[in-house]
Amino acid sequence: MTALQKSAVCVLGTGLIGGSVLRAAATAGYRSWGYNRSAAGAEAARADGFDVGTDIRPVLRRAADEDAVVVVGVPMPALDAVLSDIGLLAPECVLTDVISVKTPVLATVRKHELGARFVGGHPMAGTAESGWAASGADLFTGAVWALGVDPGTHAESWERVARLALDSGAVIAPVIAEEHDRAVARISHLPHVLAEALAVAGAAGGDLALGLAAGSFRDGTRVAGTAPELVRAICEPNATALLDALDDALRLLGDARDTLATDGTLGALIDAGYSERNRYDTLERWDITDIRPGDHDWHERLRAAGQRGGVIRQLN
Amino acid sequence: MTALQKSAVCVLGTGLIGGSVLRAAATAGYRSWGYNRSAAGAEAARADGFDVGTDIRPVLRRAADEDAVVVVGVPMPALDAVLSDIGLLAPECVLTDVISVKTPVLATVRKHELGARFVGGHPMAGTAESGWAASGADLFTGAVWALGVDPGTHAESWERVARLALDSGAVIAPVIAEEHDRAVARISHLPHVLAEALAVAGAAGGDLALGLAAGSFRDGTRVAGTAPELVRAICEPNATALLDALDDALRLLGDARDTLATDGTLGALIDAGYSERNRYDTLERWDITDIRPGDHDWHERLRAAGQRGGVIRQLN
């Protein structure tokens, strides 16, 4: 690895995910610094020894000067304003993000004419907590980091962002924006919505019911403990894909409800659920080793490999 | 505590819950033995030093001889046959059960004319695993053990079963059968059904989606790993109450789906779910100390206390 490959990282928004990127990058030996809108968040990061300011302009000027990878870690509603600043102050930098939905991010990036060096990202990690205080350098250890291989993605930019993800301890799942959004609607956004519904339907049983609640309720409602504004910022920008997933869940639950009402059984759902949970438990991620960014058709080949569950564990 | 109070326990069905009762009773110093239908299960228990046979008749004769508390730990579908044997061989014993639904158990017990010494029970503990191998003496440590205070429950029988639950490390939530079933439909059976639906709707995203799945999907589908026949045996006998809970969940999810489709928001669900999960997290169980079995109106007074979230931590 040359000095150029592991050079500089500038993180905009040092909450749980952005803050963890900043920590992981520093731990991996990158020169790194950041920006956070709230003074309290920036101060907390500085107290831990990180160079995080509340004025985005000098932060981005340094990114341009040092040819940093710029990592956008702000929530979706704040993206537009941050991209305006990047367009003015660091338009040539390699740009990535850690926002939980990819199609709206890609559209906004293109609107700002920043698509040439952009690589969409989404590390699949988190906790119910948020903010710098919840961040950690090891949040991505063993996690999967979705990385965009949308048509036109620049190979060298992709490699630089991929290296940052790998150096943070993650493995990379290559994916295009639309397929990413459909997938996370099912395995991240739908779980949030079901957890909220379970919390409400359970609590309708009163203190007796909540007092009897054990592991199944505790685990099933865990992510309902996430701050509501964060849940909305994660789920609502992915409305189209989430609607499909919600309709599937409503159909499955409605069918089980109907067989329970008519013949006292939960029908096919229980066997199907067991079988699919088992499929998840036994899923083995296989390594993509034969496709290099820049190769002929590399976007499409990485996309196809990602669809089949392949991940990248190292760059050649 | 006299020798009579902590005397003998006979467990019928030594799977996860029954096996754990046997272990916990032995650890607490009760004379204890059991029966298990499958030879493999009985053999596993014997290998661990427990007296568990596959012929129910001598097991129940000993229970009658030693005035044991008989604990029924078989699944609901096997209850009828086991109660027939108890009616023949040990009809005078104090009788309890650890089955996850109470109204159908009570009805079956009464059909067998075994109601006089019966106290319905349901320890709120478990794992996705099942069978003797998954059992443990500490499964009930800190758990809540629902105990029936249905009208007519015999005070001394209730005290003996309550003592076993407390000696197993649990606290006791007094409850009548119908209210128990309505409560567990919401905090145990609904979580199972939602987990199954999430597993199926998630896996519909293919290996890409399952490969991107992280904590929210893992936790939300955990109990879908429970053996399907066990899930059906737990949930389906509680069809009436489960239908109410499922209809609530379907309404909440349907409303969220509709606002997402029309105005791009998940509506009131997210705030409500956060608020109710917080209510669960901060729920404090208060101690019932002033009501003794046999007191005037004790059934009704314990029931009312249980409804308000009260638990019994010791017998006076």
XYZ file of C-alpha atoms in Angstrom:
632
model
C 0.000 0.000 0.000
C 1.451 3.353 -1.028
C 1.150 6.639 0.830
C -1.251 7.814 -1.864
C -3.575 4.870 -1.386
C -3.898 5.454 2.364
C -3.833 9.177 2.456
C -6.557 11.397 3.821
C -10.176 11.080 4.883
C -12.575 13.942 5.572
C -15.821 12.999 7.336
C -18.822 15.335 7.217
C -21.222 14.505 10.040
C -19.650 12.670 12.973
C -22.654 10.832 14.402
C -22.757 7.102 15.028
C -21.728 6.025 11.519
C -19.680 9.022 10.379
C -17.964 9.185 13.759
C -17.110 5.512 13.551
C -15.649 6.011 10.058
C -13.482 8.815 11.413
C -12.306 6.650 14.310
C -11.707 3.597 12.117
C -9.808 5.631 9.528
C -7.577 7.137 12.211
C -6.958 3.711 13.725
C -6.018 2.385 10.272
C -3.451 5.152 9.833
C -5.280 7.599 7.580
C -4.844 11.309 8.067
C -8.374 12.210 9.051
C -10.515 15.100 10.203
C -14.142 16.102 10.104
C -17.042 18.438 10.426
C -20.132 18.271 12.606
C -23.050 20.697 12.565
C -23.738 20.561 16.291
C -21.113 22.159 18.500
C -21.717 19.569 21.227
C -21.006 16.672 18.855
C -17.872 18.351 17.496
C -16.676 19.106 20.997
C -17.185 15.517 22.108
C -15.070 14.358 19.160
C -12.357 16.895 19.921
C -12.358 15.782 23.562
C -11.503 12.310 22.238
C -8.595 13.773 20.273
C -10.176 14.128 16.833
C -9.943 17.199 14.639
C -13.630 18.020 14.135
C -14.880 21.557 13.476
C -18.305 23.182 13.155
C -17.421 25.367 10.152
C -17.575 23.201 7.041
C -15.574 25.586 4.845
C -12.044 25.128 6.219
C -12.765 21.409 6.590
C -13.560 21.102 2.883
C -10.740 23.391 1.785
C -8.325 21.071 3.537
C -9.988 18.118 1.799
C -9.354 19.769 -1.577
C -5.760 20.635 -0.635
C -4.939 17.113 0.552
C -6.974 15.227 -2.054
C -8.989 13.509 0.690
C -11.771 11.010 0.277
C -14.827 12.979 1.439
C -17.279 10.847 3.430
C -20.782 12.258 3.836
C -22.238 11.041 7.125
C -25.141 13.462 7.536
C -28.742 12.224 7.449
C -30.595 12.350 4.143
C -32.474 15.599 4.906
C -29.139 17.447 5.331
C -27.517 16.034 2.184
C -28.475 18.806 -0.203
C -26.839 21.583 1.835
C -23.643 19.586 2.370
C -23.329 18.789 -1.345
C -23.665 22.500 -2.159
C -20.634 23.174 -0.003
C -18.685 20.296 -1.541
C -19.532 21.548 -5.031
C -18.081 24.936 -4.142
C -15.031 23.917 -2.133
C -13.980 20.346 -2.966
C -15.605 19.321 -6.250
C -12.626 17.244 -7.421
C -12.406 15.029 -4.342
C -13.403 11.394 -4.343
C -16.830 11.434 -2.708
C -18.706 8.748 -0.829
C -21.499 8.567 1.737
C -22.775 6.283 4.475
C -26.484 7.077 4.142
C -28.875 4.137 4.404
C -30.551 4.617 1.045
C -28.788 4.972 -2.291
C -31.111 6.011 -5.148
C -32.098 9.390 -3.646
C -28.465 10.061 -2.708
C -27.291 9.299 -6.244
C -29.968 11.575 -7.709
C -28.998 14.413 -5.373
C -25.287 13.951 -6.116
C -25.991 14.108 -9.854
C -28.142 17.186 -9.406
C -25.072 18.826 -7.883
C -22.947 17.547 -10.791
C -20.725 15.638 -8.384
C -21.296 12.204 -9.921
C -17.916 11.850 -11.651
C -15.952 10.938 -8.497
C -18.883 9.594 -6.444
C -19.131 6.084 -5.009
C -22.248 5.404 -2.922
C -21.685 3.498 0.306
C -23.653 2.008 3.164
C -21.956 0.150 6.006
C -24.474 -2.330 7.445
C -23.799 -1.650 11.090
C -25.393 0.326 13.857
C -26.874 0.329 17.306
C -30.078 1.737 18.756
C -27.904 4.563 20.128
C -26.804 7.507 18.038
C -24.295 10.343 18.050
C -20.543 10.543 18.529
C -20.806 8.981 22.002
C -22.089 5.745 20.437
C -19.395 5.619 17.729
C -16.456 3.233 17.813
C -13.450 2.327 15.705
C -14.543 -1.316 15.637
C -18.179 -0.768 14.607
C -17.430 -2.113 11.123
C -15.309 -5.088 12.119
C -16.779 -8.040 10.262
C -19.661 -5.921 8.931
C -20.728 -5.749 5.304
C -20.221 -2.411 3.573
C -22.401 -1.984 0.498
C -20.507 -0.101 -2.223
C -22.044 1.261 -5.410
C -21.071 -0.153 -8.793
C -23.586 1.917 -10.720
C -22.763 2.406 -14.411
C -20.156 5.105 -14.886
C -18.565 4.701 -11.457
C -14.916 5.741 -11.716
C -12.588 2.780 -11.069
C -9.840 4.585 -9.174
C -12.360 6.423 -6.991
C -14.026 3.100 -6.277
C -10.744 1.548 -5.245
C -9.958 4.372 -2.840
C -13.331 4.114 -1.116
C -13.156 0.311 -1.114
C -9.780 0.463 0.572
C -11.173 2.693 3.307
C -14.033 0.228 3.902
C -11.640 -2.737 4.059
C -9.224 -0.859 6.297
C -12.181 -0.185 8.609
C -12.594 -3.922 9.069
C -15.576 -4.469 6.772
C -16.085 -6.665 3.732
C -17.558 -5.111 0.592
C -20.824 -6.044 -1.104
C -20.906 -4.491 -4.596
C -24.397 -3.348 -5.548
C -26.214 -0.795 -7.668
C -28.359 1.847 -5.998
C -31.795 0.532 -6.907
C -31.007 -3.056 -5.904
C -29.441 -1.861 -2.665
C -32.567 0.067 -1.789
C -34.836 -2.882 -2.519
C -32.651 -5.160 -0.393
C -32.358 -2.886 2.646
C -36.093 -2.185 2.552
C -36.493 -5.866 3.394
C -33.727 -6.488 5.895
C -33.408 -3.114 7.593
C -36.386 -0.818 7.024
C -39.120 -3.467 7.320
C -37.611 -4.760 10.609
C -37.836 -1.219 11.976
C -41.497 -0.844 11.017
C -42.432 -4.288 12.399
C -40.617 -3.540 15.648
C -42.599 -0.321 16.084
C -45.893 -2.129 15.437
C -44.979 -4.895 17.888
C -44.101 -2.361 20.583
C -47.479 -0.667 20.200
C -49.558 -3.854 19.913
C -47.718 -5.385 22.871
C -48.065 -2.375 25.127
C -51.806 -2.363 24.379
C -51.860 -5.350 26.764
C -50.981 -3.009 29.630
C -48.547 -3.454 32.487
C -49.525 -7.111 32.890
C -48.462 -7.897 29.329
C -45.288 -5.791 29.462
C -44.432 -7.373 32.807
C -44.747 -10.868 31.307
C -42.681 -9.955 28.237
C -39.487 -11.948 27.805
C -36.938 -12.534 25.040
C -39.219 -12.655 22.013
C -40.746 -9.247 22.754
C -37.458 -7.715 23.885
C -35.590 -8.759 20.722
C -38.542 -8.097 18.435
C -38.877 -4.491 19.621
C -35.195 -3.652 20.138
C -34.854 -1.292 17.170
C -38.033 0.547 18.209
C -35.686 2.115 20.757
C -34.018 4.070 17.928
C -34.763 7.808 17.946
C -37.937 8.385 15.884
C -36.432 11.128 13.714
C -33.591 8.778 12.795
C -35.994 5.942 11.902
C -37.949 8.290 9.664
C -34.762 9.644 8.049
C -33.666 6.049 7.346
C -36.956 4.562 6.134
C -39.002 7.283 4.485
C -36.570 8.186 1.653
C -36.920 4.535 0.585
C -40.711 4.667 0.391
C -41.141 2.832 -2.916
C -39.091 -0.223 -1.983
C -40.396 -0.217 1.579
C -43.975 -0.255 0.289
C -43.238 -3.455 -1.638
C -41.718 -5.085 1.437
C -44.556 -3.901 3.685
C -47.132 -5.234 1.233
C -45.392 -8.618 1.282
C -45.447 -8.643 5.083
C -49.095 -7.565 5.192
C -50.024 -10.333 2.766
C -48.143 -12.980 4.772
C -49.674 -11.800 8.053
C -53.128 -11.447 6.528
C -52.986 -14.999 5.187
C -51.911 -16.341 8.591
C -54.677 -14.353 10.240
C -57.261 -15.786 7.866
C -56.267 -19.430 8.314
C -56.125 -18.883 12.077
C -59.682 -17.507 11.997
C -61.076 -20.204 9.739
C -59.284 -23.411 10.742
C -57.231 -22.504 13.789
C -53.828 -22.847 12.102
C -51.190 -20.311 11.118
C -50.917 -22.010 7.745
C -47.755 -22.095 5.687
C -46.090 -19.115 7.398
C -44.456 -20.972 10.277
C -42.618 -23.535 8.160
C -41.648 -20.883 5.642
C -40.320 -18.544 8.319
C -38.279 -21.302 9.934
C -36.841 -22.324 6.596
C -35.879 -18.768 5.621
C -34.370 -17.968 9.018
C -32.320 -21.121 8.603
C -31.253 -19.955 5.150
C -30.088 -16.688 6.698
C -28.274 -18.479 9.529
C -26.396 -20.742 7.159
C -25.698 -18.208 4.415
C -22.060 -18.262 3.467
C -20.540 -15.223 1.924
C -18.202 -16.233 -0.877
C -15.204 -14.209 -1.933
C -15.076 -12.277 -5.183
C -11.451 -12.532 -6.263
C -11.395 -12.408 -10.064
C -12.893 -9.025 -10.907
C -10.824 -5.842 -10.675
C -12.160 -2.291 -10.909
C -11.295 -1.075 -14.397
C -11.564 -4.521 -15.988
C -13.855 -4.864 -18.971
C -17.471 -4.791 -17.771
C -16.340 -4.562 -14.144
C -19.444 -2.683 -12.947
C -21.812 -5.285 -14.304
C -19.676 -8.238 -13.251
C -19.299 -6.991 -9.675
C -23.011 -6.249 -9.548
C -23.863 -9.784 -10.660
C -21.445 -11.281 -8.129
C -22.951 -9.151 -5.357
C -26.435 -10.295 -6.259
C -25.287 -13.865 -5.708
C -23.999 -13.019 -2.220
C -20.345 -12.466 -3.094
C -18.163 -10.053 -1.117
C -14.738 -8.512 -1.570
C -12.332 -9.124 1.314
C -9.227 -7.615 -0.263
C -8.099 -5.610 -3.237
C -5.492 -7.154 -5.466
C -39.430 -23.732 55.557
C -40.542 -27.197 56.699
C -39.787 -30.515 55.060
C -43.379 -30.680 53.899
C -43.198 -27.344 52.127
C -40.147 -28.344 50.105
C -40.897 -31.964 49.519
C -41.253 -33.625 46.158
C -41.652 -32.584 42.530
C -42.645 -34.849 39.649
C -42.127 -33.413 36.162
C -43.959 -34.896 33.173
C -42.183 -33.944 29.969
C -38.539 -32.992 30.384
C -38.007 -30.735 27.395
C -36.633 -27.205 27.609
C -39.091 -25.902 30.212
C -40.008 -29.117 32.061
C -36.368 -30.184 32.098
C -35.355 -26.827 33.513
C -38.007 -27.157 36.249
C -36.596 -30.565 37.155
C -33.063 -29.198 37.284
C -34.073 -26.085 39.236
C -36.105 -28.136 41.742
C -33.201 -30.509 42.313
C -30.807 -27.602 42.749
C -33.185 -26.051 45.287
C -33.231 -29.269 47.305
C -36.522 -30.832 46.273
C -36.784 -34.602 45.844
C -37.497 -34.713 42.135
C -37.987 -37.145 39.281
C -39.732 -37.191 35.956
C -41.121 -38.795 32.867
C -40.365 -38.199 29.218
C -42.097 -39.810 26.257
C -39.025 -40.050 24.061
C -36.410 -42.527 25.171
C -33.613 -40.312 23.872
C -34.773 -37.372 25.986
C -35.137 -39.536 29.102
C -31.724 -41.062 28.511
C -30.107 -37.646 28.169
C -31.630 -36.620 31.506
C -30.472 -39.840 33.161
C -26.984 -39.292 31.774
C -27.009 -35.991 33.660
C -27.974 -37.795 36.862
C -31.734 -37.249 36.888
C -34.308 -39.954 37.545
C -36.392 -39.771 34.371
C -38.306 -42.751 32.985
C -40.284 -43.432 29.831
C -43.143 -45.303 31.548
C -45.467 -42.737 33.092
C -47.193 -45.182 35.428
C -44.496 -45.792 38.065
C -43.567 -42.126 37.846
C -47.110 -41.094 38.795
C -47.509 -43.812 41.422
C -44.460 -42.430 43.165
C -45.967 -38.934 42.924
C -49.108 -40.189 44.682
C -47.044 -42.025 47.325
C -44.857 -39.019 48.089
C -47.532 -36.328 47.717
C -45.479 -34.616 45.036
C -46.356 -31.467 43.125
C -46.971 -32.782 39.603
C -45.675 -30.426 36.903
C -47.020 -30.991 33.391
C -44.377 -29.961 30.872
C -45.707 -31.622 27.733
C -46.901 -29.559 24.769
C -50.613 -28.748 24.538
C -51.436 -31.518 22.030
C -50.178 -34.170 24.506
C -52.013 -32.744 27.519
C -55.159 -34.819 27.269
C -53.369 -38.158 27.408
C -51.165 -37.127 30.321
C -54.158 -35.878 32.326
C -55.883 -39.236 31.794
C -52.928 -40.955 33.436
C -52.847 -38.435 36.289
C -56.589 -38.936 36.846
C -56.010 -42.662 37.212
C -52.788 -42.707 39.207
C -52.290 -39.428 41.081
C -55.611 -37.546 41.216
C -54.997 -36.107 44.688
C -51.657 -34.482 43.921
C -51.199 -30.762 43.613
C -51.091 -30.205 39.869
C -49.528 -27.446 37.795
C -48.300 -26.983 34.248
C -45.834 -24.863 32.296
C -47.762 -24.680 29.034
C -47.781 -21.343 27.242
C -51.552 -20.906 27.135
C -53.905 -21.164 30.113
C -57.596 -21.170 29.107
C -57.443 -24.405 27.051
C -55.341 -26.062 29.764
C -57.848 -25.103 32.453
C -60.729 -26.422 30.350
C -58.943 -29.720 29.746
C -58.037 -30.077 33.431
C -61.675 -29.509 34.401
C -62.840 -32.015 31.800
C -60.665 -34.564 33.603
C -62.115 -33.413 36.958
C -58.640 -32.450 38.177
C -59.454 -28.814 38.886
C -59.584 -29.032 42.691
C -55.779 -29.077 43.230
C -54.800 -27.392 39.935
C -52.794 -24.174 39.661
C -52.009 -23.076 36.117
C -48.472 -21.876 35.512
C -46.339 -20.356 32.760
C -42.709 -19.429 33.329
C -41.839 -16.647 30.853
C -38.498 -17.987 29.773
C -37.152 -19.906 26.863
C -34.673 -20.048 24.037
C -34.982 -20.843 20.353
C -33.543 -24.269 21.231
C -35.663 -27.060 22.653
C -35.313 -30.395 24.442
C -33.433 -31.548 27.528
C -30.106 -30.502 26.042
C -31.239 -26.869 26.089
C -32.551 -26.997 29.673
C -30.770 -25.428 32.611
C -31.268 -24.976 36.357
C -30.919 -21.216 35.979
C -33.376 -20.714 33.113
C -35.864 -19.072 35.485
C -33.445 -16.887 37.408
C -34.994 -13.424 37.393
C -37.796 -14.558 35.081
C -41.474 -13.928 35.655
C -43.599 -17.024 36.329
C -47.291 -16.443 35.657
C -49.416 -18.318 38.209
C -53.173 -18.788 38.017
C -55.474 -17.166 40.559
C -58.659 -18.256 38.830
C -61.730 -18.374 41.078
C -61.767 -21.533 43.168
C -57.998 -22.037 43.171
C -57.018 -23.883 46.361
C -54.843 -21.721 48.602
C -52.505 -24.383 49.948
C -51.971 -25.847 46.478
C -51.236 -22.376 45.193
C -48.662 -21.824 47.925
C -46.861 -25.058 47.133
C -46.596 -24.251 43.443
C -45.642 -20.647 44.199
C -42.857 -21.871 46.453
C -41.481 -24.064 43.661
C -41.507 -21.105 41.264
C -39.739 -18.848 43.783
C -37.228 -21.571 44.670
C -36.499 -21.842 40.928
C -35.364 -18.217 40.958
C -38.457 -16.636 39.401
C -40.839 -13.947 40.598
C -44.578 -14.627 40.389
C -47.142 -12.690 38.376
C -50.654 -13.643 39.576
C -53.134 -13.766 36.710
C -56.340 -15.481 35.621
C -56.324 -17.727 32.576
C -58.144 -15.502 30.111
C -56.122 -12.394 30.937
C -52.901 -14.400 30.750
C -53.795 -15.614 27.289
C -54.659 -12.134 26.049
C -51.365 -10.788 27.435
C -49.092 -13.505 26.021
C -50.810 -13.253 22.640
C -49.344 -9.750 22.472
C -45.888 -10.193 23.948
C -45.047 -13.778 22.982
C -47.260 -15.177 20.224
C -47.442 -12.037 18.080
C -43.627 -11.658 18.205
C -43.347 -15.212 16.861
C -45.723 -14.547 13.978
C -44.056 -11.230 13.074
C -40.632 -12.877 13.162
C -41.784 -15.561 10.716
C -43.220 -12.937 8.351
C -40.025 -10.878 8.528
C -37.888 -13.930 7.760
C -39.955 -14.696 4.656
C -40.274 -11.090 3.429
C -36.556 -10.524 4.016
C -35.392 -13.676 2.270
C -37.539 -12.675 -0.716
C -34.733 -10.174 -1.360
C -32.398 -13.068 -2.161
C -28.793 -13.655 -1.158
C -27.952 -9.984 -1.674
C -30.525 -8.924 0.936
C -29.655 -11.713 3.384
C -25.965 -10.924 2.943
C -26.591 -7.256 3.827
C -28.727 -8.149 6.860
C -27.380 -6.918 10.194
C -28.711 -6.539 13.728
C -32.269 -5.424 13.044
C -33.011 -8.443 10.848
C -31.088 -10.861 13.048
C -32.920 -9.819 16.225
C -36.271 -9.411 14.505
C -36.196 -12.968 13.138
C -34.486 -14.739 16.057
C -37.546 -16.634 17.291
C -38.321 -17.794 13.736
C -35.501 -20.252 14.475
C -37.807 -22.092 16.886
C -38.981 -25.505 15.640
C -42.191 -24.968 13.618
C -44.174 -27.646 15.493
C -43.313 -25.915 18.760
C -44.387 -22.505 17.446
C -47.703 -23.939 16.307
C -48.196 -25.747 19.637
C -47.536 -22.463 21.451
C -49.560 -20.067 19.296
C -52.469 -21.950 17.758
C -54.244 -22.970 21.007
C -54.448 -19.228 21.717
C -56.152 -18.414 18.421
C -58.837 -16.052 19.753
C -56.485 -13.755 21.638
C -53.830 -13.991 18.934
C -56.369 -12.900 16.317
C -57.033 -9.706 18.291
C -53.324 -8.981 18.569
C -52.721 -9.775 14.890
C -55.582 -7.510 13.868
C -54.062 -4.689 15.902
C -50.696 -5.235 14.219
C -52.285 -5.417 10.764
C -54.147 -2.164 11.406
C -50.980 -0.381 12.612
C -48.954 -1.649 9.663
C -51.761 -0.933 7.194
C -52.037 2.654 8.425
C -48.285 3.149 8.121
C -48.378 1.646 4.641
C -51.147 4.015 3.594
C -49.494 7.203 4.840
C -46.225 6.057 3.240
C -48.015 5.606 -0.084
C -49.928 8.867 0.052
C -47.582 11.374 1.702
C -44.272 9.548 2.066
C -44.347 9.315 5.871
C -44.803 6.409 8.258
C -47.300 8.499 10.225
C -47.846 8.133 13.935
C -46.391 4.620 14.214
C -42.749 5.581 14.709
C -43.312 7.924 17.636
C -45.807 5.535 19.214
C -43.455 2.550 18.888
C -40.561 4.482 20.401
C -42.729 5.634 23.274
C -44.061 2.125 24.026
C -40.653 0.480 23.783
C -39.467 3.087 26.265
C -42.405 2.244 28.536
C -41.332 -1.410 28.399
C -37.688 -0.555 29.068
C -38.527 1.522 32.108
C -41.299 -0.661 33.532
C -40.704 -1.332 37.198
C -42.196 -4.409 38.752
C -43.535 -3.581 42.196
C -43.780 -6.100 45.022
C -47.065 -7.502 46.223
C -46.545 -7.965 49.960
C -49.928 -7.539 51.639
C -52.065 -10.319 50.128
C -51.789 -13.903 51.357
C -53.346 -16.978 49.714
C -56.415 -17.842 51.804
C -57.113 -14.213 52.785
C -60.589 -12.907 52.098
C -60.957 -12.252 48.349
C -57.343 -13.283 47.756
C -57.920 -14.509 44.189
C -59.457 -11.250 43.081
C -57.003 -9.081 44.996
C -53.956 -10.898 43.584
C -55.472 -10.727 40.124
C -55.966 -6.968 40.401
C -52.430 -6.499 41.699
C -51.043 -8.577 38.829
C -52.933 -6.503 36.285
C -51.171 -3.428 37.625
C -47.775 -5.047 37.126
C -47.257 -6.361 40.683
C -45.191 -9.483 41.378
C -44.604 -11.721 44.383
C -40.962 -12.160 45.368
C -41.481 -14.125 48.554
C -44.167 -15.898 50.533
C -44.761 -14.704 54.063
